[in-house]
Amino acid sequence: MNKIGDNIRSLRKRIGLTQIDFSRQIGISQGTLSDIEQGHCNPSVETVLSIHEKYGVSLNLILKGFEDVQSVKIDLKDRRNDEEELIEIIKMLSPEALSDLLDYANYKHKKTQES
């Protein structure tokens, strides 16, 4: 069972990053990240702390796959605020800019599905 690797993969996909982009941001090679996600090795303490600090996720989420109830409530509230802000920005875009944004979102979604 590869709990930590599965948790890291799930987090990376939720953020919407490829292995290459995610590994660069946390300071490891793509190969090392692949090994971690596949359960061939465990992440170092430095890697876990890098993910924790870079993305603001709890150590529980990385190591155990869940957060305490209070953290989840805060995360959902923050996500709603982000979504509301994004909707307000979208409302102000020109049709051309909106089309570009949609193209980019589709591109990122496709890349996430490929990883």
PDB file of C-alpha atoms in Angstrom:
ATOM      1  CA  MET A   1       0.000   0.000   0.000  1.00  0.00           C
ATOM      2  CA  ASN A   2       1.405   3.359  -1.063  1.00  0.00           C
ATOM      3  CA  LYS A   3      -0.450   5.804   1.123  1.00  0.00           C
ATOM      4  CA  ILE A   4       1.972   8.744   1.107  1.00  0.00           C
ATOM      5  CA  GLY A   5       2.684   8.493  -2.623  1.00  0.00           C
ATOM      6  CA  ASP A   6      -1.039   8.276  -3.357  1.00  0.00           C
ATOM      7  CA  ASN A   7      -1.679  11.308  -1.157  1.00  0.00           C
ATOM      8  CA  ILE A   8       1.002  13.338  -2.918  1.00  0.00           C
ATOM      9  CA  ARG A   9      -0.292  12.320  -6.369  1.00  0.00           C
ATOM     10  CA  SER A  10      -3.837  13.253  -5.362  1.00  0.00           C
ATOM     11  CA  LEU A  11      -2.690  16.634  -4.058  1.00  0.00           C
ATOM     12  CA  ARG A  12      -0.646  17.325  -7.200  1.00  0.00           C
ATOM     13  CA  LYS A  13      -3.600  16.517  -9.431  1.00  0.00           C
ATOM     14  CA  ARG A  14      -5.957  18.586  -7.284  1.00  0.00           C
ATOM     15  CA  ILE A  15      -3.605  21.535  -7.702  1.00  0.00           C
ATOM     16  CA  GLY A  16      -3.523  20.846 -11.438  1.00  0.00           C
ATOM     17  CA  LEU A  17       0.194  20.380 -11.980  1.00  0.00           C
ATOM     18  CA  THR A  18       2.157  17.896 -14.032  1.00  0.00           C
ATOM     19  CA  GLN A  19       4.852  15.843 -12.337  1.00  0.00           C
ATOM     20  CA  ILE A  20       7.484  18.046 -13.979  1.00  0.00           C
ATOM     21  CA  ASP A  21       5.979  21.314 -12.713  1.00  0.00           C
ATOM     22  CA  PHE A  22       5.208  19.984  -9.241  1.00  0.00           C
ATOM     23  CA  SER A  23       8.652  18.427  -8.793  1.00  0.00           C
ATOM     24  CA  ARG A  24      10.368  21.669  -9.825  1.00  0.00           C
ATOM     25  CA  GLN A  25       8.322  23.644  -7.337  1.00  0.00           C
ATOM     26  CA  ILE A  26       9.172  21.350  -4.423  1.00  0.00           C
ATOM     27  CA  GLY A  27      12.839  20.955  -5.375  1.00  0.00           C
ATOM     28  CA  ILE A  28      13.103  17.326  -6.489  1.00  0.00           C
ATOM     29  CA  SER A  29      13.497  15.629  -9.857  1.00  0.00           C
ATOM     30  CA  GLN A  30      10.526  14.381 -11.840  1.00  0.00           C
ATOM     31  CA  GLY A  31      11.954  10.868 -11.571  1.00  0.00           C
ATOM     32  CA  THR A  32      12.047  11.058  -7.790  1.00  0.00           C
ATOM     33  CA  LEU A  33       8.466  12.319  -7.702  1.00  0.00           C
ATOM     34  CA  SER A  34       7.408   9.477  -9.979  1.00  0.00           C
ATOM     35  CA  ASP A  35       9.127   6.969  -7.670  1.00  0.00           C
ATOM     36  CA  ILE A  36       7.365   8.484  -4.646  1.00  0.00           C
ATOM     37  CA  GLU A  37       3.953   8.438  -6.321  1.00  0.00           C
ATOM     38  CA  GLN A  38       4.436   4.826  -7.431  1.00  0.00           C
ATOM     39  CA  GLY A  39       5.527   3.728  -3.962  1.00  0.00           C
ATOM     40  CA  HIS A  40       9.097   2.823  -4.910  1.00  0.00           C
ATOM     41  CA  CYS A  41      10.387   5.135  -2.184  1.00  0.00           C
ATOM     42  CA  ASN A  42       9.125   7.494   0.487  1.00  0.00           C
ATOM     43  CA  PRO A  43       9.636  11.241   0.348  1.00  0.00           C
ATOM     44  CA  SER A  44      12.324  12.774   2.493  1.00  0.00           C
ATOM     45  CA  VAL A  45      11.375  14.947   5.439  1.00  0.00           C
ATOM     46  CA  GLU A  46      12.591  17.935   3.409  1.00  0.00           C
ATOM     47  CA  THR A  47      10.256  17.036   0.532  1.00  0.00           C
ATOM     48  CA  VAL A  48       7.242  16.652   2.826  1.00  0.00           C
ATOM     49  CA  LEU A  49       8.019  19.985   4.491  1.00  0.00           C
ATOM     50  CA  SER A  50       8.497  21.636   1.101  1.00  0.00           C
ATOM     51  CA  ILE A  51       5.032  20.484  -0.020  1.00  0.00           C
ATOM     52  CA  HIS A  52       3.570  21.598   3.313  1.00  0.00           C
ATOM     53  CA  GLU A  53       5.124  25.063   3.093  1.00  0.00           C
ATOM     54  CA  LYS A  54       4.695  25.638  -0.661  1.00  0.00           C
ATOM     55  CA  TYR A  55       1.019  24.672  -0.830  1.00  0.00           C
ATOM     56  CA  GLY A  56      -0.123  25.350   2.725  1.00  0.00           C
ATOM     57  CA  VAL A  57      -1.457  21.844   3.263  1.00  0.00           C
ATOM     58  CA  SER A  58      -1.305  20.064   6.575  1.00  0.00           C
ATOM     59  CA  LEU A  59       1.173  17.309   7.296  1.00  0.00           C
ATOM     60  CA  ASN A  60      -1.854  15.107   8.066  1.00  0.00           C
ATOM     61  CA  LEU A  61      -3.084  15.538   4.501  1.00  0.00           C
ATOM     62  CA  ILE A  62       0.302  14.605   3.041  1.00  0.00           C
ATOM     63  CA  LEU A  63       1.046  11.707   5.372  1.00  0.00           C
ATOM     64  CA  LYS A  64      -2.410  10.353   6.201  1.00  0.00           C
ATOM     65  CA  GLY A  65      -4.606  11.598   3.383  1.00  0.00           C
ATOM     66  CA  PHE A  66      -7.012  13.598   5.537  1.00  0.00           C
ATOM     67  CA  GLU A  67      -7.146  16.754   7.567  1.00  0.00           C
ATOM     68  CA  ASP A  68      -8.796  17.455  10.824  1.00  0.00           C
ATOM     69  CA  VAL A  69     -12.354  18.754  10.552  1.00  0.00           C
ATOM     70  CA  GLN A  70     -11.419  22.350  11.383  1.00  0.00           C
ATOM     71  CA  SER A  71      -8.807  22.488   8.609  1.00  0.00           C
ATOM     72  CA  VAL A  72     -11.271  21.128   6.065  1.00  0.00           C
ATOM     73  CA  LYS A  73     -13.864  23.756   6.996  1.00  0.00           C
ATOM     74  CA  ILE A  74     -11.289  26.526   6.578  1.00  0.00           C
ATOM     75  CA  ASP A  75     -10.108  25.079   3.249  1.00  0.00           C
ATOM     76  CA  LEU A  76     -13.666  24.927   1.897  1.00  0.00           C
ATOM     77  CA  LYS A  77     -14.329  28.502   2.978  1.00  0.00           C
ATOM     78  CA  ASP A  78     -11.107  29.689   1.308  1.00  0.00           C
ATOM     79  CA  ARG A  79     -12.001  27.753  -1.840  1.00  0.00           C
ATOM     80  CA  ARG A  80     -15.448  29.384  -1.967  1.00  0.00           C
ATOM     81  CA  ASN A  81     -13.821  32.797  -1.610  1.00  0.00           C
ATOM     82  CA  ASP A  82     -11.388  31.967  -4.430  1.00  0.00           C
ATOM     83  CA  GLU A  83     -14.231  30.784  -6.649  1.00  0.00           C
ATOM     84  CA  GLU A  84     -16.259  33.928  -5.974  1.00  0.00           C
ATOM     85  CA  GLU A  85     -13.257  36.126  -6.764  1.00  0.00           C
ATOM     86  CA  LEU A  86     -12.613  34.194  -9.971  1.00  0.00           C
ATOM     87  CA  ILE A  87     -16.245  34.589 -11.052  1.00  0.00           C
ATOM     88  CA  GLU A  88     -16.056  38.348 -10.477  1.00  0.00           C
ATOM     89  CA  ILE A  89     -12.889  38.580 -12.571  1.00  0.00           C
ATOM     90  CA  ILE A  90     -14.435  36.478 -15.347  1.00  0.00           C
ATOM     91  CA  LYS A  91     -17.448  38.805 -15.474  1.00  0.00           C
ATOM     92  CA  MET A  92     -15.119  41.705 -16.306  1.00  0.00           C
ATOM     93  CA  LEU A  93     -13.253  39.971 -19.152  1.00  0.00           C
ATOM     94  CA  SER A  94     -13.738  40.819 -22.786  1.00  0.00           C
ATOM     95  CA  PRO A  95     -15.122  38.029 -24.985  1.00  0.00           C
ATOM     96  CA  GLU A  96     -11.642  37.476 -26.454  1.00  0.00           C
ATOM     97  CA  ALA A  97      -9.993  37.286 -23.019  1.00  0.00           C
ATOM     98  CA  LEU A  98     -12.733  34.926 -21.835  1.00  0.00           C
ATOM     99  CA  SER A  99     -12.073  32.675 -24.827  1.00  0.00           C
ATOM    100  CA  ASP A 100      -8.334  32.689 -24.039  1.00  0.00           C
ATOM    101  CA  LEU A 101      -9.042  31.817 -20.404  1.00  0.00           C
ATOM    102  CA  LEU A 102     -11.285  28.936 -21.413  1.00  0.00           C
ATOM    103  CA  ASP A 103      -8.626  27.618 -23.803  1.00  0.00           C
ATOM    104  CA  TYR A 104      -6.035  27.777 -21.028  1.00  0.00           C
ATOM    105  CA  ALA A 105      -8.325  26.049 -18.518  1.00  0.00           C
ATOM    106  CA  ASN A 106      -9.006  23.255 -21.007  1.00  0.00           C
ATOM    107  CA  TYR A 107      -5.274  22.918 -21.674  1.00  0.00           C
ATOM    108  CA  LYS A 108      -4.467  22.654 -17.929  1.00  0.00           C
ATOM    109  CA  HIS A 109      -7.286  20.160 -17.408  1.00  0.00           C
ATOM    110  CA  LYS A 110      -5.989  17.987 -20.260  1.00  0.00           C
ATOM    111  CA  LYS A 111      -2.437  18.098 -18.883  1.00  0.00           C
ATOM    112  CA  THR A 112      -3.699  17.118 -15.428  1.00  0.00           C
ATOM    113  CA  GLN A 113      -5.537  14.141 -16.862  1.00  0.00           C
ATOM    114  CA  GLU A 114      -2.408  12.984 -18.748  1.00  0.00           C
ATOM    115  CA  SER A 115      -0.210  12.926 -15.618  1.00  0.00           C
TER     116      SER A 115
END
